[in-house]
Short mmCIF file of C-alpha atoms in Angstrom, two decimals:
data_model
loop_
_atom_site.label_atom_id
_atom_site.label_comp_id
_atom_site.label_asym_id
_atom_site.label_seq_id
_atom_site.Cartn_x
_atom_site.Cartn_y
_atom_site.Cartn_z
CA MET A 23 46.77 130.94 37.50
CA LEU A 24 48.58 131.85 40.64
CA ASP A 25 47.82 129.56 43.58
CA ARG A 26 48.85 129.60 47.14
CA ALA A 27 50.11 126.19 48.13
CA PRO A 28 47.68 124.65 50.69
CA ALA A 29 49.08 124.79 54.18
CA GLU A 30 48.36 121.09 54.70
CA GLU A 31 50.13 120.18 51.52
CA GLU A 32 53.21 122.39 52.04
CA GLY A 33 53.50 122.05 55.77
CA THR A 34 53.74 125.69 56.27
CA ARG A 35 51.98 128.92 56.89
CA LEU A 36 53.19 131.76 54.66
CA GLY A 37 50.83 134.61 55.79
CA HIS A 38 53.64 136.81 56.97
CA SER A 39 52.81 140.50 57.58
CA PRO A 40 55.25 143.28 56.57
CA ASP A 41 56.46 143.21 60.21
CA ARG A 42 58.57 140.13 59.08
CA ARG A 43 60.93 142.77 57.67
CA ARG A 44 62.01 143.58 61.14
CA ALA A 45 63.93 140.35 61.45
CA GLY A 46 64.41 138.97 64.92
CA GLU A 47 61.79 141.07 66.78
CA GLY A 48 59.62 138.65 68.57
CA GLN A 49 59.44 136.22 65.75
CA LEU A 50 58.49 132.54 66.12
CA ALA A 51 60.26 129.99 63.88
CA THR A 52 58.05 128.84 61.02
CA VAL A 53 58.71 125.38 59.63
CA LEU A 54 58.66 125.31 55.93
CA SER A 55 58.57 122.64 53.33
CA VAL A 56 60.05 123.96 50.16
CA HIS A 57 61.39 122.62 46.93
CA ASP A 58 65.06 122.39 46.03
CA PRO A 59 66.01 123.29 42.43
CA ALA A 60 67.90 119.95 42.15
CA GLY A 61 64.82 117.99 43.25
CA GLY A 62 65.11 117.89 46.95
CA ARG A 63 62.70 119.38 49.54
CA GLY A 64 63.53 121.83 52.31
CA ALA A 65 63.29 120.75 56.00
CA GLY A 66 62.72 124.08 57.64
CA ILE A 67 64.18 127.23 59.17
CA LEU A 68 67.32 126.56 61.29
CA PRO A 69 66.59 126.69 64.96
CA ASP A 70 68.34 129.30 67.12
CA MET A 71 71.06 126.89 68.31
CA THR A 72 72.47 126.48 64.73
CA SER A 73 74.87 129.38 64.06
CA THR A 74 75.31 131.25 60.87
CA SER A 75 78.95 130.13 60.64
CA SER A 76 77.73 126.47 60.70
CA ALA A 77 75.30 127.14 57.86
CA ILE A 78 78.13 128.79 55.89
CA GLY A 79 80.39 125.93 56.55
CA ALA A 80 77.82 123.49 55.18
CA ASN A 81 77.29 125.60 52.12
CA ARG A 82 81.04 125.86 51.58
CA ALA A 83 81.38 122.02 51.68
CA LEU A 84 78.51 121.74 49.29
CA TRP A 85 80.07 124.28 46.84
CA ASP A 86 83.37 122.43 46.91
CA GLU A 87 81.51 119.42 45.65
CA TRP A 88 79.47 121.40 43.16
CA ALA A 89 82.45 123.25 41.81
CA ALA A 90 84.21 120.02 40.85
CA ILE A 91 81.07 118.81 39.15
CA HIS A 92 80.51 122.04 37.30
CA ALA A 93 84.02 122.17 36.07
CA GLU A 94 83.46 118.92 34.30
CA GLY A 95 79.78 119.27 33.17
CA SER A 96 77.98 120.71 30.13
CA TRP A 97 76.15 123.49 32.06
CA TYR A 98 79.24 125.64 32.19
CA ASP A 99 81.02 123.96 29.32
CA VAL A 100 84.60 124.90 30.20
CA ASP A 101 85.87 123.65 26.85
CA ALA A 102 83.62 126.17 25.06
CA VAL A 103 84.91 128.87 27.45
CA ARG A 104 88.37 127.93 26.34
CA ARG A 105 87.29 128.39 22.71
CA GLY A 106 86.03 131.88 23.47
CA VAL A 107 82.37 131.36 24.28
CA ASP A 108 80.77 133.28 27.18
CA LYS A 109 77.42 133.25 28.84
CA LEU A 110 77.05 136.85 29.74
CA ARG A 111 73.61 138.12 28.86
CA ASP A 112 73.22 140.86 26.26
CA TYR A 113 71.35 143.12 28.59
CA GLU A 114 73.99 143.02 31.30
CA VAL A 115 76.76 143.77 28.75
CA ASP A 116 74.65 146.72 27.52
CA GLU A 117 73.87 147.97 31.04
CA ILE A 118 77.45 147.71 32.24
CA GLY A 119 79.05 149.15 29.16
CA ASP A 120 82.59 149.19 27.96
CA VAL A 121 84.89 147.66 30.67
CA ASN A 122 88.11 147.91 28.74
CA GLY A 123 90.89 149.18 31.01
CA MET A 124 88.73 148.99 34.06
CA SER A 125 89.26 147.02 37.34
CA MET A 126 86.40 144.67 38.34
CA LEU A 127 85.81 142.73 41.54
CA HIS A 128 83.59 139.77 40.80
CA LEU A 129 81.90 138.50 44.02
CA GLN A 130 80.80 134.94 44.40
CA CYS A 131 82.44 134.10 41.12
CA GLN A 132 82.21 130.27 41.35
CA ILE A 133 84.56 128.63 38.77
CA GLY A 134 85.24 131.86 37.11
CA THR A 135 83.67 131.54 33.70
CA ASP A 136 82.00 134.98 33.88
CA SER A 137 85.18 136.49 35.33
CA ILE A 138 87.00 135.27 32.34
CA ALA A 139 84.38 136.61 29.95
CA TRP A 140 84.78 140.13 31.40
CA ALA A 141 88.52 139.83 31.30
CA ARG A 142 88.32 138.98 27.61
CA ARG A 143 86.39 142.21 27.14
CA GLY A 144 89.30 144.23 28.62
CA ALA A 145 88.73 144.35 32.33
CA THR A 146 91.33 143.34 34.94
CA VAL A 147 89.23 141.03 37.06
CA THR A 148 89.57 139.73 40.68
CA GLY A 149 87.15 136.97 41.38
CA VAL A 150 86.15 135.91 44.90
CA ASP A 151 84.57 132.69 46.12
CA PHE A 152 84.50 130.91 49.43
CA SER A 153 85.01 127.56 47.83
CA ALA A 154 88.76 126.56 47.60
CA VAL A 155 87.89 123.99 44.87
CA ALA A 156 86.05 126.69 42.77
CA VAL A 157 89.05 129.09 43.22
CA GLU A 158 91.41 126.38 42.07
CA LYS A 159 89.28 125.55 39.04
CA ALA A 160 88.90 129.28 38.07
CA THR A 161 92.62 129.98 38.51
CA SER A 162 93.66 127.04 36.40
CA LEU A 163 91.22 128.09 33.65
CA ALA A 164 92.28 131.65 33.48
CA LEU A 165 96.01 130.51 33.33
CA ASP A 166 95.12 128.11 30.49
CA ILE A 167 93.48 130.87 28.53
CA GLY A 168 95.85 133.66 29.48
CA VAL A 169 93.53 136.40 30.56
CA ALA A 170 93.88 139.17 33.24
CA ALA A 171 91.79 137.40 35.88
CA SER A 172 93.01 136.27 39.30
CA PHE A 173 91.11 134.67 42.08
CA VAL A 174 90.93 134.91 45.89
CA CYS A 175 89.38 132.34 48.33
CA SER A 176 87.39 134.17 50.82
CA ASP A 177 83.98 134.43 52.40
CA VAL A 178 82.67 137.67 50.88
CA MET A 179 81.44 138.70 54.34
CA GLU A 180 85.10 138.53 55.58
CA LEU A 181 86.62 140.11 52.34
CA ASP A 182 87.55 143.47 53.76
CA LYS A 183 89.82 141.54 56.24
CA THR A 184 91.60 139.57 53.46
CA LEU A 185 91.77 141.85 50.31
CA GLU A 186 93.04 145.24 49.75
CA GLY A 187 92.36 147.79 46.95
CA GLU A 188 89.54 149.64 45.27
CA TYR A 189 87.85 148.77 42.02
CA ASP A 190 85.91 150.55 39.20
CA ILE A 191 83.15 147.91 39.18
CA VAL A 192 81.88 145.33 41.71
CA TYR A 193 79.94 142.69 39.77
CA ALA A 194 77.63 139.93 41.10
CA SER A 195 75.16 137.82 39.12
CA ARG A 196 72.72 134.99 38.84
CA GLY A 197 71.99 132.92 41.92
CA ILE A 198 74.01 134.73 44.58
CA LEU A 199 71.43 136.54 46.82
CA GLY A 200 70.25 133.48 48.68
CA TRP A 201 73.67 132.59 49.87
CA ILE A 202 74.11 135.96 51.56
CA PRO A 203 73.28 136.02 55.32
CA ASP A 204 73.23 139.73 55.81
CA PHE A 205 72.63 141.86 52.81
CA ALA A 206 73.23 145.12 54.57
CA GLU A 207 76.71 143.98 55.48
CA TRP A 208 77.37 142.65 52.00
CA SER A 209 76.36 146.09 50.65
CA ARG A 210 78.82 147.76 53.02
CA ILE A 211 81.61 145.47 51.87
CA VAL A 212 80.75 146.32 48.28
CA ALA A 213 80.91 150.04 49.03
CA HIS A 214 84.30 149.45 50.86
CA PHE A 215 85.88 148.07 47.63
CA LEU A 216 84.45 150.56 45.14
CA LYS A 217 86.41 153.61 44.12
CA PRO A 218 84.54 157.02 44.46
CA GLY A 219 82.35 157.13 41.40
CA GLY A 220 82.69 153.38 40.79
CA PHE A 221 79.59 151.23 40.58
CA LEU A 222 77.95 148.00 41.64
CA TYR A 223 76.12 145.98 39.09
CA LEU A 224 73.90 143.14 40.51
CA THR A 225 71.61 140.97 38.50
CA ASP A 226 69.75 137.91 39.83
CA ILE A 227 66.47 136.13 40.24
CA HIS A 228 63.83 138.65 41.52
CA PRO A 229 62.99 138.31 45.22
CA VAL A 230 59.24 138.18 44.06
CA ALA A 231 60.07 135.21 41.75
CA LYS A 232 61.79 133.42 44.71
CA VAL A 233 58.48 132.87 46.44
CA LEU A 234 57.38 130.62 43.72
CA ASP A 235 57.51 126.92 43.70
CA ASP A 236 60.31 126.08 41.32
CA ALA A 237 59.42 122.33 41.17
CA SER A 238 55.71 122.69 40.36
CA SER A 239 54.05 122.82 36.91
CA GLU A 240 51.61 125.31 38.41
CA VAL A 241 52.40 128.88 39.41
CA ARG A 242 52.01 128.88 43.23
CA ILE A 243 53.53 130.47 46.28
CA ALA A 244 55.60 128.05 48.35
CA ARG A 245 58.26 130.25 50.04
CA PRO A 246 58.46 133.29 52.29
CA TYR A 247 59.23 136.74 50.88
CA TRP A 248 60.18 138.96 53.94
CA PRO A 249 63.76 138.83 55.14
CA ARG A 250 64.48 137.04 58.28
CA PRO A 251 67.67 136.28 60.23
CA GLU A 252 67.34 132.54 59.88
CA PRO A 253 68.08 130.64 56.66
CA ILE A 254 65.85 127.92 55.20
CA ARG A 255 67.41 124.58 55.08
CA TYR A 256 67.00 122.51 51.87
CA ASP A 257 67.74 118.98 51.21
CA VAL A 258 70.17 118.48 48.33
CA ARG A 259 70.22 115.94 45.62
CA GLY A 260 72.85 116.59 42.92
CA THR A 261 73.32 120.04 41.62
CA TYR A 262 71.11 122.52 39.71
CA ALA A 263 73.44 121.98 36.78
CA ASP A 264 73.17 118.12 37.09
CA PRO A 265 70.47 116.71 39.38
CA SER A 266 71.80 113.20 38.79
CA ALA A 267 75.26 113.97 40.16
CA GLN A 268 76.43 112.28 43.39
CA VAL A 269 77.11 114.63 46.31
CA GLU A 270 77.81 113.87 49.96
CA SER A 271 76.52 116.97 51.33
CA SER A 272 72.87 116.58 52.34
CA SER A 273 71.79 120.19 53.04
CA LYS A 274 72.13 123.77 51.89
CA TYR A 275 71.01 126.91 53.69
CA LEU A 276 69.56 129.93 52.01
CA TRP A 277 68.42 133.34 53.24
CA THR A 278 65.47 135.42 51.92
CA HIS A 279 65.87 139.01 50.78
CA SER A 280 63.12 141.33 49.81
CA THR A 281 63.29 143.94 47.00
CA GLY A 282 63.00 146.70 49.55
CA GLU A 283 65.81 145.19 51.57
CA VAL A 284 68.09 145.05 48.47
CA ILE A 285 67.51 148.58 47.41
CA THR A 286 67.59 150.10 50.93
CA SER A 287 70.80 148.25 51.91
CA VAL A 288 72.60 149.51 48.83
CA ALA A 289 71.54 153.10 49.40
CA ARG A 290 72.40 153.08 53.10
CA ALA A 291 75.89 151.81 52.21
CA GLY A 292 76.56 155.14 50.40
CA MET A 293 75.65 154.17 46.88
CA CYS A 294 73.28 156.02 44.53
CA VAL A 295 70.86 153.65 42.73
CA GLU A 296 70.84 154.61 39.06
CA PHE A 297 68.36 151.88 38.14
CA PHE A 298 66.48 148.87 39.24
CA HIS A 299 65.26 147.03 36.14
CA GLU A 300 62.79 144.14 36.28
CA PHE A 301 62.29 141.51 33.65
CA PRO A 302 59.37 139.10 32.98
CA TRP A 303 61.57 136.17 32.29
CA LEU A 304 63.92 133.73 34.03
CA ASP A 305 67.16 132.23 32.76
CA ARG A 306 66.37 128.63 33.82
CA PRO A 307 63.59 126.16 33.05
CA TRP A 308 61.26 125.88 35.95
CA PRO A 309 58.33 123.54 35.23
CA CYS A 310 55.76 126.31 35.40
CA LEU A 311 57.58 128.35 32.78
CA SER A 312 57.54 128.14 28.99
CA GLN A 313 60.69 128.52 26.85
CA GLU A 314 60.81 131.76 24.85
CA SER A 315 64.40 131.38 23.66
CA ASP A 316 67.53 129.50 24.40
CA ARG A 317 67.93 131.14 27.78
CA THR A 318 64.69 132.88 28.48
CA PHE A 319 61.66 131.12 30.16
CA SER A 320 58.48 133.08 30.85
CA LEU A 321 55.24 132.78 32.92
CA PRO A 322 52.05 131.63 31.33
CA ASP A 323 49.82 134.20 29.59
CA GLY A 324 47.87 136.20 32.05
CA VAL A 325 50.38 135.92 34.99
CA GLU A 326 52.56 139.03 35.27
CA LEU A 327 55.30 138.91 37.94
CA PRO A 328 58.89 140.20 37.92
CA MET A 329 61.23 137.24 37.47
CA PHE A 330 64.68 138.69 37.14
CA PHE A 331 66.22 142.12 37.93
CA SER A 332 69.34 144.22 37.42
CA LEU A 333 70.53 146.93 39.63
CA LYS A 334 73.27 149.60 39.10
CA ALA A 335 74.34 151.81 41.98
CA ARG A 336 77.27 154.28 41.96
CA LYS A 337 79.39 155.06 45.01
CA LEU A 338 79.11 158.62 46.10
CA SER A 339 82.15 160.80 45.99
CA SER A 340 82.52 162.15 49.55
#
């Protein structure tokens, strides 16, 4: 059963019209109370006086802490990566195809485990992350293993000012959308780094799934769908990989992006969308989902919503 969370219980009104897509046009701030994957609850949309740069700075400080925890924890299992294990999903390997001899730019790569997996498959990979700790961990791991992967510390939104070159593939995956403040600008930067004929491959939690309450055993709406200029602030306890971990950062800031915004931004940046695939499963254990396999979790019978997606878009030769 799909329930809308009562306004009194959630401290919010989520009845946004499609006009919310026109972010910034006469909007009023709507206070939200939303769940954090690590167990916290959100405190609301940032007021106008809080800048995007301040939100990104807070996120960077959090990811510095998270990267150190993830490099030591079982979720990413760096020791297994050293032994040759990778966590690339079969569907993305099939959809991207043979990468041997190709150059790949991996955006928001975190501690580099997926970058290393693609390098082991023959790609020359450049990973990018805004966390200096994540880049240090990724660089050290790649050197230990001896693969063709290097890493750059940069905010992706500023990457065209700090990195040169063009790539056959730009890759981004699993949990990156919400950290992007301006998806249209992100798409422009992707196109900037693609060779003519090269392609973007993006796979992540579906924007529709992001409206669901990820801390409830019931399937219910608890978050907005339409994109907006302000991020939502979440209280943080631990990390999604280890909710019991101790972190000093108390907040994170995430932006909403709709399906239409994603596809339209990519197209307007000069890329031809070859497919947008939607999947009925998620790759993480939300309480309202049932486990289908080791890394697949599905909605109850009778509830049909897209939970994950993959997008491939090729840069036009002009």
